[in-house]
Amino acid sequence: MLRTAVIGVGHLGKQHARIHATLAGEGCSQFVSVCDIDDPRANEIAQQHNVRAVSDWQTLIGSVDAVSLAVPTESHCEIGCALLEAGIHVLVEKPIAPTLDEADRMIAAANQSGAILQVGHAERFNPAMIALPPHVRSPGYFEIQRI
């Protein structure tokens, strides 16, 4: 069973933590930790989901198999590459990185280690979007409201 963590539990990371907890509750994974440099925030989210709170993402290496990385984009490459090089699967929030070079470095780290790197383009897997291609041939413009 995959041991998971969320690194960065701000606005989006809090949602990742909720989803990790739900998956763990369904027996799909083992949610073990949240990480944030803001100790009170990490502790608050960890308490909500009954997991360990840490402030240093490096302490997760060796104790998790996969993470959601929801830190500021400027930190994606540094943290993501280190995790991928350690063989930890990474779901990184978009954008993948601030520069093409950093994105390429993350992709190379994943390729070299065999760990999975996934960018959080969740709408791509939305059943409504999957159902569109047979009905929409050459869209010029889309406006979508999520309710």
CSV table of C-alpha atoms in Angstrom, one decimal:
chain,number,residue,atom,x,y,z
A,1,MET,CA,0.0,0.0,0.0
A,2,LEU,CA,1.4,3.4,-1.0
A,3,ARG,CA,2.4,5.7,1.9
A,4,THR,CA,1.6,9.2,0.9
A,5,ALA,CA,2.1,12.8,2.1
A,6,VAL,CA,1.2,16.3,1.0
A,7,ILE,CA,4.0,18.9,0.9
A,8,GLY,CA,2.5,22.4,1.2
A,9,VAL,CA,-0.8,22.6,2.9
A,10,GLY,CA,-2.0,26.1,1.8
A,11,HIS,CA,-5.2,26.6,-0.1
A,12,LEU,CA,-4.6,23.8,-2.7
A,13,GLY,CA,-2.5,21.6,-0.5
A,14,LYS,CA,-5.4,21.5,2.0
A,15,GLN,CA,-7.6,20.0,-0.7
A,16,HIS,CA,-4.9,17.5,-1.6
A,17,ALA,CA,-4.7,16.5,2.1
A,18,ARG,CA,-8.5,16.0,2.2
A,19,ILE,CA,-8.3,13.8,-0.9
A,20,HIS,CA,-5.4,11.8,0.5
A,21,ALA,CA,-7.3,11.2,3.7
A,22,THR,CA,-10.4,10.1,1.8
A,23,LEU,CA,-8.3,7.6,-0.3
A,24,ALA,CA,-6.7,6.3,2.9
A,25,GLY,CA,-10.1,6.0,4.5
A,26,GLU,CA,-11.2,3.8,1.6
A,27,GLY,CA,-8.2,1.6,2.0
A,28,CYS,CA,-6.5,2.8,-1.2
A,29,SER,CA,-3.4,4.2,0.4
A,30,GLN,CA,-1.8,5.1,3.8
A,31,PHE,CA,-1.8,8.8,4.4
A,32,VAL,CA,1.1,9.4,6.7
A,33,SER,CA,2.1,13.1,6.8
A,34,VAL,CA,1.6,16.7,5.8
A,35,CYS,CA,4.5,19.1,5.5
A,36,ASP,CA,4.6,22.8,5.6
A,37,ILE,CA,7.1,25.4,6.6
A,38,ASP,CA,4.3,27.1,8.6
A,39,ASP,CA,4.3,24.8,11.7
A,40,PRO,CA,0.9,25.9,13.0
A,41,ARG,CA,-0.7,25.3,9.6
A,42,ALA,CA,1.0,21.9,9.2
A,43,ASN,CA,-0.2,20.9,12.7
A,44,GLU,CA,-3.7,22.1,12.1
A,45,ILE,CA,-4.1,20.1,8.9
A,46,ALA,CA,-2.3,17.1,10.4
A,47,GLN,CA,-4.7,17.1,13.3
A,48,GLN,CA,-7.7,17.2,11.0
A,49,HIS,CA,-6.5,14.0,9.2
A,50,ASN,CA,-4.8,12.3,12.1
A,51,VAL,CA,-1.4,12.2,10.4
A,52,ARG,CA,2.1,13.4,11.3
A,53,ALA,CA,3.1,17.1,10.7
A,54,VAL,CA,6.6,18.0,9.6
A,55,SER,CA,8.2,21.2,8.5
A,56,ASP,CA,11.1,19.8,6.5
A,57,TRP,CA,10.2,17.9,3.4
A,58,GLN,CA,13.5,16.0,3.4
A,59,THR,CA,12.4,14.1,6.5
A,60,LEU,CA,9.8,12.4,4.3
A,61,ILE,CA,12.4,10.6,2.2
A,62,GLY,CA,12.4,7.0,3.2
A,63,SER,CA,9.0,7.1,4.9
A,64,VAL,CA,6.7,7.8,1.9
A,65,ASP,CA,6.2,6.4,-1.6
A,66,ALA,CA,4.3,9.2,-3.2
A,67,VAL,CA,3.5,12.9,-2.5
A,68,SER,CA,1.4,15.7,-3.7
A,69,LEU,CA,3.6,18.8,-4.1
A,70,ALA,CA,1.6,21.9,-3.6
A,71,VAL,CA,4.3,24.4,-2.7
A,72,PRO,CA,5.0,27.7,-4.6
A,73,THR,CA,6.1,27.0,-8.2
A,74,GLU,CA,9.6,28.4,-7.6
A,75,SER,CA,10.3,25.4,-5.3
A,76,HIS,CA,8.8,22.6,-7.5
A,77,CYS,CA,12.1,21.8,-9.3
A,78,GLU,CA,14.3,21.6,-6.1
A,79,ILE,CA,11.9,19.5,-4.1
A,80,GLY,CA,10.5,17.5,-7.0
A,81,CYS,CA,13.9,16.5,-8.3
A,82,ALA,CA,15.1,15.4,-4.9
A,83,LEU,CA,12.0,13.3,-4.3
A,84,LEU,CA,12.0,11.8,-7.8
A,85,GLU,CA,15.7,10.9,-7.5
A,86,ALA,CA,14.8,9.1,-4.2
A,87,GLY,CA,12.3,7.1,-6.1
A,88,ILE,CA,9.2,8.9,-4.7
A,89,HIS,CA,6.3,9.4,-7.1
A,90,VAL,CA,5.3,13.1,-7.4
A,91,LEU,CA,2.0,14.7,-8.3
A,92,VAL,CA,3.0,18.4,-8.7
A,93,GLU,CA,0.5,21.2,-8.9
A,94,LYS,CA,0.5,23.2,-12.1
A,95,PRO,CA,2.5,24.8,-13.5
A,96,ILE,CA,5.2,22.1,-13.4
A,97,ALA,CA,8.0,24.7,-13.0
A,98,PRO,CA,8.7,28.4,-13.7
A,99,THR,CA,11.0,27.6,-16.6
A,100,LEU,CA,11.3,25.0,-19.3
A,101,ASP,CA,14.8,24.1,-18.1
A,102,GLU,CA,13.5,23.3,-14.7
A,103,ALA,CA,10.5,21.3,-16.1
A,104,ASP,CA,13.0,19.3,-18.2
A,105,ARG,CA,15.1,18.6,-15.1
A,106,MET,CA,12.1,17.2,-13.3
A,107,ILE,CA,11.1,15.0,-16.3
A,108,ALA,CA,14.7,13.8,-16.5
A,109,ALA,CA,14.8,13.0,-12.8
A,110,ALA,CA,11.6,10.9,-13.2
A,111,ASN,CA,12.9,9.1,-16.2
A,112,GLN,CA,16.2,8.3,-14.5
A,113,SER,CA,14.6,7.0,-11.3
A,114,GLY,CA,11.5,5.4,-12.8
A,115,ALA,CA,9.3,7.3,-10.4
A,116,ILE,CA,6.1,8.8,-11.8
A,117,LEU,CA,5.8,12.5,-12.3
A,118,GLN,CA,2.3,13.7,-12.8
A,119,VAL,CA,1.2,17.4,-13.3
A,120,GLY,CA,-2.1,18.2,-11.6
A,121,HIS,CA,-4.2,18.8,-14.7
A,122,ALA,CA,-7.2,17.2,-13.0
A,123,GLU,CA,-9.7,18.5,-15.6
A,124,ARG,CA,-8.1,16.2,-18.1
A,125,PHE,CA,-9.7,13.3,-16.2
A,126,ASN,CA,-13.0,14.9,-15.6
A,127,PRO,CA,-15.7,12.6,-17.0
A,128,ALA,CA,-17.5,15.5,-18.6
A,129,MET,CA,-14.3,16.4,-20.5
A,130,ILE,CA,-13.7,12.8,-21.6
A,131,ALA,CA,-17.3,12.7,-23.0
A,132,LEU,CA,-16.8,15.8,-25.1
A,133,PRO,CA,-14.7,14.7,-28.1
A,134,PRO,CA,-17.5,12.8,-30.0
A,135,HIS,CA,-19.7,15.9,-29.7
A,136,VAL,CA,-17.3,18.8,-30.2
A,137,ARG,CA,-15.1,18.8,-33.3
A,138,SER,CA,-13.4,22.2,-33.7
A,139,PRO,CA,-13.9,24.3,-30.6
A,140,GLY,CA,-13.0,27.9,-30.9
A,141,TYR,CA,-13.8,28.9,-27.3
A,142,PHE,CA,-14.9,27.1,-24.2
A,143,GLU,CA,-16.3,28.6,-21.1
A,144,ILE,CA,-16.9,26.2,-18.2
A,145,GLN,CA,-18.6,26.9,-14.8
A,146,ARG,CA,-18.0,24.5,-12.1
A,147,ILE,CA,-21.0,24.1,-9.8
